[in-house]
mmCIF file of C-alpha atoms in Angstrom:
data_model
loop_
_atom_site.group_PDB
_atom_site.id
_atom_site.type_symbol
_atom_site.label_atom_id
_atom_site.label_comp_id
_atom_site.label_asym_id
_atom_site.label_seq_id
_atom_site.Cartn_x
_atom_site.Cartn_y
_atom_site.Cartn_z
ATOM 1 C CA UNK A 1 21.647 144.001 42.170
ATOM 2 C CA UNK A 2 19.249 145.724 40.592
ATOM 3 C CA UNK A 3 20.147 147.995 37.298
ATOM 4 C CA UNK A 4 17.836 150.968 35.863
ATOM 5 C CA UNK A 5 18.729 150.984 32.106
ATOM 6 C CA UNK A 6 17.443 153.945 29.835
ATOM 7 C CA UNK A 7 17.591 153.708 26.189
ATOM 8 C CA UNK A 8 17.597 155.997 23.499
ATOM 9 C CA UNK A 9 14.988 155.031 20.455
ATOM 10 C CA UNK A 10 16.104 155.212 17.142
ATOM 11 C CA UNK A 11 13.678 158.117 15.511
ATOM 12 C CA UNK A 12 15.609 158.330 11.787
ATOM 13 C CA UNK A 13 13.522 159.410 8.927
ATOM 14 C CA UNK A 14 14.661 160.058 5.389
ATOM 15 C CA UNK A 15 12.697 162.398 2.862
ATOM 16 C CA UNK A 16 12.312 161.208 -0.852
ATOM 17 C CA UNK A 17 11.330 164.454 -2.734
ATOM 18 C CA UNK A 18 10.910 162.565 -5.765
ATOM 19 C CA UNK A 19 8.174 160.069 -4.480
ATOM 20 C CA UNK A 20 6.772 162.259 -1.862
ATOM 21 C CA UNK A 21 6.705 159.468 0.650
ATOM 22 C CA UNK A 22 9.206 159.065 3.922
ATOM 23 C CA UNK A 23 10.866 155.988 4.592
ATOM 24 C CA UNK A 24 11.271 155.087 8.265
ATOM 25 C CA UNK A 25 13.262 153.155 10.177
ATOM 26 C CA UNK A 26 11.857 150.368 12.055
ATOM 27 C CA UNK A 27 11.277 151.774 15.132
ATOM 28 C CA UNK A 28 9.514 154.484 13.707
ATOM 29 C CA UNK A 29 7.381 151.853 11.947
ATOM 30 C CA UNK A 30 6.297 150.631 15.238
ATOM 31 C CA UNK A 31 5.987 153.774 16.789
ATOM 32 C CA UNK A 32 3.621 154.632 13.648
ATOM 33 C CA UNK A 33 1.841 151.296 14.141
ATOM 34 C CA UNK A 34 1.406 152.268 18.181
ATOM 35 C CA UNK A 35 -0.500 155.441 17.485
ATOM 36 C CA UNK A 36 -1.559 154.972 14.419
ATOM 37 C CA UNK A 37 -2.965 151.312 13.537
ATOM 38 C CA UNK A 38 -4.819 150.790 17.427
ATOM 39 C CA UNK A 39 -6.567 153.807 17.340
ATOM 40 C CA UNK A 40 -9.836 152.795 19.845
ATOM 41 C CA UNK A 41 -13.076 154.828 20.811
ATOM 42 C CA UNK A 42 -12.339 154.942 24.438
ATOM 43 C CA UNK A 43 -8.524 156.350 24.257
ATOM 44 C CA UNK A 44 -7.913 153.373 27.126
ATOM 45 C CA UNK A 45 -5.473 151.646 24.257
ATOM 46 C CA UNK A 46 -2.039 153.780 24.562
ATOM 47 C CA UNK A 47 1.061 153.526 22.811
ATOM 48 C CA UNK A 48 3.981 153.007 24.093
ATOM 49 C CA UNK A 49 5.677 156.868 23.129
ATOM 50 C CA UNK A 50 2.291 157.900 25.695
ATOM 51 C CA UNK A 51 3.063 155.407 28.237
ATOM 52 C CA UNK A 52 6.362 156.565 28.228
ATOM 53 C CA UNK A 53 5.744 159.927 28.429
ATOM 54 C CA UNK A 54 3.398 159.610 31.116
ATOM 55 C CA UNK A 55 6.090 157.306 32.759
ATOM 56 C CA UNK A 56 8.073 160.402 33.314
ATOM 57 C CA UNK A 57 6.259 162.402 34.893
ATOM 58 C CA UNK A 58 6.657 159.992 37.971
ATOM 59 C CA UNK A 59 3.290 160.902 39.492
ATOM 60 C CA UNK A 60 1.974 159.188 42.486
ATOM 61 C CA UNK A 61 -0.748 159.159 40.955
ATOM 62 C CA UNK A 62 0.251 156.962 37.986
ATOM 63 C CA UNK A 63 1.080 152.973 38.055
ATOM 64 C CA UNK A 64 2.196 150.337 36.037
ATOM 65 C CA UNK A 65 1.257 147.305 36.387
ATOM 66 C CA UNK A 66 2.537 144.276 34.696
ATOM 67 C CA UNK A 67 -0.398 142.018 33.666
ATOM 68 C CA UNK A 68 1.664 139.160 31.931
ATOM 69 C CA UNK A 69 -0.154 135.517 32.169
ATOM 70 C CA UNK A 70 0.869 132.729 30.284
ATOM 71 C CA UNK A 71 -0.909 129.222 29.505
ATOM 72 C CA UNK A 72 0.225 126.721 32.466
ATOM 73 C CA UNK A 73 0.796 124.077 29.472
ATOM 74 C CA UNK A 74 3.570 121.919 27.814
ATOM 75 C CA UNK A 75 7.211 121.010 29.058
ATOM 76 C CA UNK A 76 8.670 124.519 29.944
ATOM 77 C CA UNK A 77 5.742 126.979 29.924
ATOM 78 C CA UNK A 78 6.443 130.384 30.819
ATOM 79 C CA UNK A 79 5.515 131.952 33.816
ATOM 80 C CA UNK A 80 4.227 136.102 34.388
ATOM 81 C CA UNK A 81 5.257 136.309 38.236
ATOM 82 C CA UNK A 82 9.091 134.856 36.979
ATOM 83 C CA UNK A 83 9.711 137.070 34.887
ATOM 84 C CA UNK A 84 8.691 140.090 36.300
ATOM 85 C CA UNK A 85 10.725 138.730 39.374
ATOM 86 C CA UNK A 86 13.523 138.123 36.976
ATOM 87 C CA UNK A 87 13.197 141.440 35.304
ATOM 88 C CA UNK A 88 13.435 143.454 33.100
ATOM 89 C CA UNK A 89 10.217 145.332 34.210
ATOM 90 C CA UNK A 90 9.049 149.088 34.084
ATOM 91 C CA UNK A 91 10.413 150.630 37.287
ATOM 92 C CA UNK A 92 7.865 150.871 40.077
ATOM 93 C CA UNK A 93 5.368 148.527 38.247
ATOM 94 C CA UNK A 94 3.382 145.935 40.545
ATOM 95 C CA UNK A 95 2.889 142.204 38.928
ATOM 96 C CA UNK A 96 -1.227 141.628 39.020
ATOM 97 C CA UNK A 97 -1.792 137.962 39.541
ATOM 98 C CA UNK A 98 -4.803 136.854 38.033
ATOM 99 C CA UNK A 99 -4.335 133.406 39.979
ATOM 100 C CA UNK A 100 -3.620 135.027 42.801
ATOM 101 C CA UNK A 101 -6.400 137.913 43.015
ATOM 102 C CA UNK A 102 -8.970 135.378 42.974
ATOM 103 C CA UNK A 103 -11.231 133.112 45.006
ATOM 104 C CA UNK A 104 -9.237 130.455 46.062
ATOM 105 C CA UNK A 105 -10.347 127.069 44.578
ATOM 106 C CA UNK A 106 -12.688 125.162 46.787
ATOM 107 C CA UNK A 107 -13.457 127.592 48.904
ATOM 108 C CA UNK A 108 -17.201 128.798 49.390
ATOM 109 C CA UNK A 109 -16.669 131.138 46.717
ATOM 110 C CA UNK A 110 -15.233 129.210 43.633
ATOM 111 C CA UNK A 111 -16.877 125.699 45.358
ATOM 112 C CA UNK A 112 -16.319 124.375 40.950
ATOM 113 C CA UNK A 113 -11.789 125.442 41.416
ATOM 114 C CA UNK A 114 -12.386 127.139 38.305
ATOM 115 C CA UNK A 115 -8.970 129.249 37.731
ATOM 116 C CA UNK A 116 -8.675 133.032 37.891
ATOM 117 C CA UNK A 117 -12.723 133.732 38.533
ATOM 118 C CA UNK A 118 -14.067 137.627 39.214
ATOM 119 C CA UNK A 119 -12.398 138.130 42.376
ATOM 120 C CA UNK A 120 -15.038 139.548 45.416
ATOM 121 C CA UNK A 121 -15.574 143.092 46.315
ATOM 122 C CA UNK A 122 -12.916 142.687 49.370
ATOM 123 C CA UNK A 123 -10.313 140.704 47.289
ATOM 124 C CA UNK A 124 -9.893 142.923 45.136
ATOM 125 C CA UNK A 125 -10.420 145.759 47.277
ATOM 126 C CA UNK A 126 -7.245 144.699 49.332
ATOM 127 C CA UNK A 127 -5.369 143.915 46.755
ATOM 128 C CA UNK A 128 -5.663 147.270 45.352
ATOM 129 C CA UNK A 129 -4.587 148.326 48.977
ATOM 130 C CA UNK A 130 -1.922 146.458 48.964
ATOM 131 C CA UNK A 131 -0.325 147.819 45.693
ATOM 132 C CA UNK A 132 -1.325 151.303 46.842
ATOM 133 C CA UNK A 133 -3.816 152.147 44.567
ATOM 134 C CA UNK A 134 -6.790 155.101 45.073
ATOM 135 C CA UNK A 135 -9.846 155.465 42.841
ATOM 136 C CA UNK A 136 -8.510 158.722 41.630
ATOM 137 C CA UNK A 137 -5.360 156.505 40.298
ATOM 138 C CA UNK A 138 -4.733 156.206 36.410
ATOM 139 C CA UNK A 139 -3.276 152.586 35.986
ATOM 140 C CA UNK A 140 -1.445 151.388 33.050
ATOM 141 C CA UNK A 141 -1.334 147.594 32.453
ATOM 142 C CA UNK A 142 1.055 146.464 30.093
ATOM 143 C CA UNK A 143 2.644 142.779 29.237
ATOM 144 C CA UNK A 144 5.908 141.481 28.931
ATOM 145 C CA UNK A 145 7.347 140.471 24.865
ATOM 146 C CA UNK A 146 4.878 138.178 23.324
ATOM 147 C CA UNK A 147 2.627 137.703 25.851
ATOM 148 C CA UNK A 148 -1.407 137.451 24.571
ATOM 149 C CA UNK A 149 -2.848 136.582 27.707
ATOM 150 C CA UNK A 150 -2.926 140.250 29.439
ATOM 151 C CA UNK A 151 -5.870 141.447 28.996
ATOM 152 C CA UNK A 152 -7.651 139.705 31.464
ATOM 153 C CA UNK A 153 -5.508 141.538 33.724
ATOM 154 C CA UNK A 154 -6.751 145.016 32.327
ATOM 155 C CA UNK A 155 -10.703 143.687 32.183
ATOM 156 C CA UNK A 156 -10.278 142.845 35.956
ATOM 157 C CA UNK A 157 -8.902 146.171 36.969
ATOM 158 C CA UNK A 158 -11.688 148.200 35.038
ATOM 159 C CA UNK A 159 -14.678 145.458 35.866
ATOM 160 C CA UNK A 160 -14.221 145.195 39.439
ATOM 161 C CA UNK A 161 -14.286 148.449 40.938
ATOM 162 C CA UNK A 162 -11.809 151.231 39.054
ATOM 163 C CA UNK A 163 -13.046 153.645 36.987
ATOM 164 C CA UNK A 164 -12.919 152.289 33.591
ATOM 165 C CA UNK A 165 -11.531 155.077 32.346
ATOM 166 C CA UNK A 166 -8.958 155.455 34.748
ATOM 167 C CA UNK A 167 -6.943 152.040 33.588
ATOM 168 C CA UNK A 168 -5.498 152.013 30.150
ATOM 169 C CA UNK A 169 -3.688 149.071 28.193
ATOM 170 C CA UNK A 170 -0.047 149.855 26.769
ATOM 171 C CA UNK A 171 0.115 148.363 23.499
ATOM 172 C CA UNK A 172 3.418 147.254 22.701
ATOM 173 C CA UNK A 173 6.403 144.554 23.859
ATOM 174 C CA UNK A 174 9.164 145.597 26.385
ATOM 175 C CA UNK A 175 11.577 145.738 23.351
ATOM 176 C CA UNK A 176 9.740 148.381 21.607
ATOM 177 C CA UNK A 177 9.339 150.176 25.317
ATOM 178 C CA UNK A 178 13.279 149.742 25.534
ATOM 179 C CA UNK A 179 14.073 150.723 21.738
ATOM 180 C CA UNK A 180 11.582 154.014 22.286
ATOM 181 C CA UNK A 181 13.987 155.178 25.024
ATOM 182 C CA UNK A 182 11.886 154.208 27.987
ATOM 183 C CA UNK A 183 13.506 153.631 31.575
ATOM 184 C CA UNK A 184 13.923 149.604 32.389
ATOM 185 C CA UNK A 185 14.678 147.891 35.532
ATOM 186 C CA UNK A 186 16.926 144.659 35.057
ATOM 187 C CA UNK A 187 17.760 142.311 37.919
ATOM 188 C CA UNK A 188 16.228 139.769 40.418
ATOM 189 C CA UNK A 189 13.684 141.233 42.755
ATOM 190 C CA UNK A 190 14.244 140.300 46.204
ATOM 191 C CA UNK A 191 11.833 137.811 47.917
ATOM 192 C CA UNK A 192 10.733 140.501 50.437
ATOM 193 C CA UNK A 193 10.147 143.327 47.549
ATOM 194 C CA UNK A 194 7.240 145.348 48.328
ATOM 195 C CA UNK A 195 6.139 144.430 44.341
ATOM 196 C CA UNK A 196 5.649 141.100 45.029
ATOM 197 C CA UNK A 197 2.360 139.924 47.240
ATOM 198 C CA UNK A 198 0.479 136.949 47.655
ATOM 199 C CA UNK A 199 -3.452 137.583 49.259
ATOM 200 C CA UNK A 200 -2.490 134.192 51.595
ATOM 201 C CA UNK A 201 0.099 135.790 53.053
ATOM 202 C CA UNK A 202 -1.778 139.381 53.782
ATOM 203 C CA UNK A 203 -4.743 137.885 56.025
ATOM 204 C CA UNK A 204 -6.859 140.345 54.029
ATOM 205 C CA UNK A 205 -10.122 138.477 55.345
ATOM 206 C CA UNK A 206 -9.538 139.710 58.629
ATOM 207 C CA UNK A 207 -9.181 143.204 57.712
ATOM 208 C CA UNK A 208 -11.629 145.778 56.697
ATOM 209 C CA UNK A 209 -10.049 147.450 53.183
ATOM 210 C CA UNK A 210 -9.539 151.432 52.579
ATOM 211 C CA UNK A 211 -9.926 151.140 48.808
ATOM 212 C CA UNK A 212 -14.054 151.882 48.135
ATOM 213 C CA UNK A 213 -15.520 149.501 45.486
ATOM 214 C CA UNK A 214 -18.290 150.566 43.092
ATOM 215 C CA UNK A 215 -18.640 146.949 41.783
ATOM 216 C CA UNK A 216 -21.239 145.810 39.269
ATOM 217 C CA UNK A 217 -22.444 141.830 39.037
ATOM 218 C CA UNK A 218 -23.773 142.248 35.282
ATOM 219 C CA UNK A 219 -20.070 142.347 33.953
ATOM 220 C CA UNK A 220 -19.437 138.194 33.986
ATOM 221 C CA UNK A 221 -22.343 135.031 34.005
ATOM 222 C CA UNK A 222 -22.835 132.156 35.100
ATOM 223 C CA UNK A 223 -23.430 128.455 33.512
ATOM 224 C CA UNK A 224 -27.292 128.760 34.554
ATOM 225 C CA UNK A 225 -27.813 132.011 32.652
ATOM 226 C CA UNK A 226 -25.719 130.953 29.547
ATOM 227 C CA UNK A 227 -27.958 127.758 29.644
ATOM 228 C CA UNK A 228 -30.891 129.773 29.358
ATOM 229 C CA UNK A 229 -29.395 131.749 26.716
ATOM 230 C CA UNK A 230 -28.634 128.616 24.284
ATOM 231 C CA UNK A 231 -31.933 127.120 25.029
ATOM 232 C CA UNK A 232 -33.497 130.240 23.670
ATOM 233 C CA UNK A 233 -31.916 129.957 20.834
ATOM 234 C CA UNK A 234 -32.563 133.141 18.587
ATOM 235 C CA UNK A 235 -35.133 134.497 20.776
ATOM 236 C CA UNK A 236 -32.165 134.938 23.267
ATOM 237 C CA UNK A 237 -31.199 138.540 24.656
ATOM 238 C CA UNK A 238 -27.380 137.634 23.849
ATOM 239 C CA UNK A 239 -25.750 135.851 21.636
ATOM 240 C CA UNK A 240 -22.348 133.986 22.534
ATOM 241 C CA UNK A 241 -18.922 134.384 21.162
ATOM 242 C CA UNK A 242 -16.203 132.077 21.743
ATOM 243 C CA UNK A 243 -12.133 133.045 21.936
ATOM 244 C CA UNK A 244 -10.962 129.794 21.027
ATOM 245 C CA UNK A 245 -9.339 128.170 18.303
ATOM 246 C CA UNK A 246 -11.468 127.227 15.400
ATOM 247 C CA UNK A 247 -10.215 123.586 15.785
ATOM 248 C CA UNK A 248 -10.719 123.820 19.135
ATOM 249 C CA UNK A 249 -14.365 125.380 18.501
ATOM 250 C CA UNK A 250 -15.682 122.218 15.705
ATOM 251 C CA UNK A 251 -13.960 120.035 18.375
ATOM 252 C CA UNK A 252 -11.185 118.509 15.655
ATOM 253 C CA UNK A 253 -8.593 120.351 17.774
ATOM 254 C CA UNK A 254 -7.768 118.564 21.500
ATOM 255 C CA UNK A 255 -8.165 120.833 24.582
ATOM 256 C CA UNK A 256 -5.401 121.894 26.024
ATOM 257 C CA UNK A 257 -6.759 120.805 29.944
ATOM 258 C CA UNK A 258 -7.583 117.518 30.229
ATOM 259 C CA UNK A 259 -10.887 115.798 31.016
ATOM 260 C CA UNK A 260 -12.882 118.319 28.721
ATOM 261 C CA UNK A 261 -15.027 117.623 26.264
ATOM 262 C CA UNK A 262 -14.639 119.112 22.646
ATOM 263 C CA UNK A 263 -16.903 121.558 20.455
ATOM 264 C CA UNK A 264 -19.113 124.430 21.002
ATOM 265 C CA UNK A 265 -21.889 125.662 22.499
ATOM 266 C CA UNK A 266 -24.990 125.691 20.343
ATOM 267 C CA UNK A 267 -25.510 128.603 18.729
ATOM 268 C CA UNK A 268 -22.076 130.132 19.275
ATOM 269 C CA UNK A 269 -20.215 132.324 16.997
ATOM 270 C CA UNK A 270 -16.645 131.624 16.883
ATOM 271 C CA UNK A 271 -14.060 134.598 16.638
ATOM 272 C CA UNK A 272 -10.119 133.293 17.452
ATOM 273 C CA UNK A 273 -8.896 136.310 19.583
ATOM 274 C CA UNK A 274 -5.433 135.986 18.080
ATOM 275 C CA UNK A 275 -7.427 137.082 14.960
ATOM 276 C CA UNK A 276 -7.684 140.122 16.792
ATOM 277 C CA UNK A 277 -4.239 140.959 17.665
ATOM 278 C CA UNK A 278 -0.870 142.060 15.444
ATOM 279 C CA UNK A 279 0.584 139.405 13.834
ATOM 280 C CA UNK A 280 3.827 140.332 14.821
ATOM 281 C CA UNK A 281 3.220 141.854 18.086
ATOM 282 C CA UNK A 282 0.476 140.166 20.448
ATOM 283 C CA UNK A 283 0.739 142.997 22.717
ATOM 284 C CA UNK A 284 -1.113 144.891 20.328
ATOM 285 C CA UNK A 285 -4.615 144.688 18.783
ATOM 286 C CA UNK A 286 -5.086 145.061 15.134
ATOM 287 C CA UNK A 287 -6.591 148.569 14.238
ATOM 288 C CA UNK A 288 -10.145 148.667 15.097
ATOM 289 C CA UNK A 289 -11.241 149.149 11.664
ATOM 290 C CA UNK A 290 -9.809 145.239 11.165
ATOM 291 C CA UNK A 291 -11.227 144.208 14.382
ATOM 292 C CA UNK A 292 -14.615 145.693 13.565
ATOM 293 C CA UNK A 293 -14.333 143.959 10.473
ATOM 294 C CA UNK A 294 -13.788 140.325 12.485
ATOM 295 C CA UNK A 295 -16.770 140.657 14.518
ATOM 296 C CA UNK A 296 -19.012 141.656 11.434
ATOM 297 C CA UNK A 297 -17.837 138.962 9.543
ATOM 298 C CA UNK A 298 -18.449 136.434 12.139
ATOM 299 C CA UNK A 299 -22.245 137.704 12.970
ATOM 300 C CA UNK A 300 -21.671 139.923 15.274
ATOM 301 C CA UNK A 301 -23.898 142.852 13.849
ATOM 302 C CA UNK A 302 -23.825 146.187 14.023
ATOM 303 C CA UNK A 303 -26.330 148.062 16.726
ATOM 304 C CA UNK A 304 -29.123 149.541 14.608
ATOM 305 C CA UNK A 305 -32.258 151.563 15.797
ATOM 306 C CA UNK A 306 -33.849 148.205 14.418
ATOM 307 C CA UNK A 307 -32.937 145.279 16.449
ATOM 308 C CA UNK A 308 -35.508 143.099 14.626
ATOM 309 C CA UNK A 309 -31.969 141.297 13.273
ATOM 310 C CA UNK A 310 -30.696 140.935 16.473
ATOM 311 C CA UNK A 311 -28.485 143.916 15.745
ATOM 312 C CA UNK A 312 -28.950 144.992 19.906
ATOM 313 C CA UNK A 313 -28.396 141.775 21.477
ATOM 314 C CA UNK A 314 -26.126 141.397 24.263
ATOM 315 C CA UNK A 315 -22.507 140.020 23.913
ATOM 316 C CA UNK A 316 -21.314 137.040 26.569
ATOM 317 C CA UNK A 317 -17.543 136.285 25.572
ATOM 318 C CA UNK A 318 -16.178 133.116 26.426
ATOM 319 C CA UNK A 319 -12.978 131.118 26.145
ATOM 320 C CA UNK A 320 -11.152 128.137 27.745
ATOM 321 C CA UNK A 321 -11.291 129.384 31.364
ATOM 322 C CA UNK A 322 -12.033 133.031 30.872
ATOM 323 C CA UNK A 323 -8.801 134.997 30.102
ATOM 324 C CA UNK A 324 -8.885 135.057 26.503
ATOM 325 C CA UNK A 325 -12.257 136.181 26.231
ATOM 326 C CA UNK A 326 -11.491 139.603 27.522
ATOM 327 C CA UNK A 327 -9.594 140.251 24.047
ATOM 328 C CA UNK A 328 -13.122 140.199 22.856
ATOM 329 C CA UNK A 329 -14.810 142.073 25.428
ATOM 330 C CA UNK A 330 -11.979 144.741 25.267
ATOM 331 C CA UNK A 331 -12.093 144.525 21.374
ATOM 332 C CA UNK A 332 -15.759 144.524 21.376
ATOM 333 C CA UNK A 333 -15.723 147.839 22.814
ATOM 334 C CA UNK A 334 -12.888 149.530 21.399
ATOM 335 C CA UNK A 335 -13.935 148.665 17.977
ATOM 336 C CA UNK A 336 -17.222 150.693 18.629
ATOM 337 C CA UNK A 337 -19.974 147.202 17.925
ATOM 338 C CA UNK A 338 -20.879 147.207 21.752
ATOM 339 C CA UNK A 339 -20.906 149.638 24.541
ATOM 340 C CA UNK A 340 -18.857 147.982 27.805
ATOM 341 C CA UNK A 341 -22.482 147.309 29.821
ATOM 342 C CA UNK A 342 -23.519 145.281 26.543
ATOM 343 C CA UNK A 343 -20.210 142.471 26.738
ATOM 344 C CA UNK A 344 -20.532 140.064 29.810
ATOM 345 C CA UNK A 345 -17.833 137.200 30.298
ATOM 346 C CA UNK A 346 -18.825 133.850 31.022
ATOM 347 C CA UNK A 347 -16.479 133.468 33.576
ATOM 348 C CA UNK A 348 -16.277 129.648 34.167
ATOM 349 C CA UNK A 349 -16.094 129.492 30.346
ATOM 350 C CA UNK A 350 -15.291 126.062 28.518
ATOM 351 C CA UNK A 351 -13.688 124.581 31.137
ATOM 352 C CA UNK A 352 -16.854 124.468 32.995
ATOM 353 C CA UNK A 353 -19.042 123.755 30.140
ATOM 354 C CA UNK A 354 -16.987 121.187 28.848
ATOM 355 C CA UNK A 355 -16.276 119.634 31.983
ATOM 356 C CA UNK A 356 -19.855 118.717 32.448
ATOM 357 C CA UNK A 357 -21.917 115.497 31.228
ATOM 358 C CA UNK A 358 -25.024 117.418 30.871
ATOM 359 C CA UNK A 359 -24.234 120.837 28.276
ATOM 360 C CA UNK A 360 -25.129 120.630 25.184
ATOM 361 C CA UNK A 361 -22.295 120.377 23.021
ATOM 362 C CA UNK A 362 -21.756 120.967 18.830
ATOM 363 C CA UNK A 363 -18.954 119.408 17.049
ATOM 364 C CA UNK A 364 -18.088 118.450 13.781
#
């Protein structure tokens, strides 16, 4: 049976008229943090007192979508469809499979089964049928609590055919959603729920979709063109920044997928998206003054009416197979260092690059 739960936040504040200052509780300190600290230059970041707020005004022309992913790796790893099947998730949210809203593996259109590629102008096109979604929608994508892998979700939805500024990312857990008074939905979905969707099971090739897609093929590359950028070395339009770990980067840290080789491309800057994110929130970015700071700090300079320093190259993010590096692209642009036609994703990422005999690889 399914249970809609709504809580009342704790807002408590307490004036010191000696000091000045006002102590808050902690909700208040996240709620602070929400609106405060991820203040982007787009106004696609939201917090979760404006999620919830728009939640409420139950338009039909609003939805939530729950964006969760989760490394397939180690003994028990967690699992986005679960646990939006096992709940608690924001009522009338749809789960956005990244897996799943993608060209199968093997097929003519992924011929490499590289995992969660730029799905095709029809893919996504009926997927956004099937959740019921118009152009003229305003989506919000949030993640379940601790989850740092959904913002590949969010880059999909605005690179493949939504207005970008019609999809926002909710920054904040599920706790501080619940704690802020906003409405939850707790029990097991049923198998037949109208939330849950897989594209095998909709014969969508068959079928001509309703939703119209304005999609652009600048917004990921491919192995060929990231080739030619590292053989150009600093004469090279773009320059390429990589999401992984630093071990992982100098090749001292072991991949996570097996069969890959370890390192870097040459030439790549390395920037750790969880540098980029809260510390004790992943479903928040740091503020953009800190994230600005990260990119600077790792080369990625400023654009200048003088690009003679390579101040107005291009950006290609990459990762280990091309969910990660959205944190970069979306923090890229938020943080004001590149405009969202400048950031490409190398979609195959390093689990095509490393997967071949013949890239060049760096490692220490």
């Amino acid at each position: 049976m399914l249970r809609r739960l709504c809580y009342i936040g704790v807002v408590a504040t307490k004036c010191s008229h000696s000091s000045g200052f006002t102590t808050h509780t902690k909700a208040t300190q996240r709620l602070f943090h929400s609106t405060i600290m991820a203040t982007s230059t787009s106004n696609n970041l939201v917090s979760i007192p404006d999620a919830i707020a728009t939640h409420k005004q139950n338009s039909d022309q609003i939805k939530f979508i729950d964006g969760s992913w989760h490394m397939p790796v180690g003994d028990n790893p967690r699992n986005g469809r679960a646990e939006f099947i096992s709940g608690p998730r924001i009522p009338g949210a749809f789960y956005f499979d990244i897996d799943d809203v993608a060209p199968v593996m093997g097929s003519a259109d992924n011929p490499k089964k590289l995992p969660h590629m730029k799905p095709s102008t029809k893919l996504f096109a009926s997927a956004m049928d099937r959740m019921g979604i118009v152009p003229s929608d305003t989506l919000y994508v949030y993640a379940t609590n601790d989850c740092a892998f959904y913002h590949r979700a969010y880059w999909t939805l605005r690179s493949c055919g939504h207005d970008p500024a019609l999809v926002k990312l909710v920054q904040g857990s599920l706790t501080e959603w619940k704690e802020s008074g906003g409405e939850l939905e707790e029990g097991q979905l049923a198998e037949d729920d109208e939330r849950l969707f897989r594209m095998s099971d909709l014969g969508w090739e068959d079928k001509t979709p309703t939703y119209q897609v304005v999609m652009s093929d600048d917004v990921v590359v491919d192995m060929d063109q990231v080739l030619n950028i590292v053989n150009q070395k600093d004469a090279a339009h773009a320059v390429i920044v990589d999401a992984r770990s630093a071990g992982r980067f100098v090749g001292t840290a072991p991949e996570p997928r097996p069969g890959l080789r370890g390192g870097h491309m040459p030439g790549a800057l390395n920037v750790p998206f969880s540098d980029l994110l809260d510390a004790d929130d992943k479903t928040k970015f740091r503020s953009m003054d800190e994230v600005r700071d990260i990119f600077i700090k790792a080369g990625i300079s400023p654009v200048s009416d003088d690009d003679g320093d390579g101040s107005g190259r291009k950006v290609v993010c990459s990762c280990g197979s091309g969910v990660t590096a959205a944190a970069l692209a979306i923090g890229l642009e938020e943080c004001g260092l590149r405009n969202k036609e400048d950031i490409t994703i190398f979609d195959g990422s390093w689990i095509e690059w490393g997967s071949s005999n013949t890239t060049p690889i760096i490692s220490d």
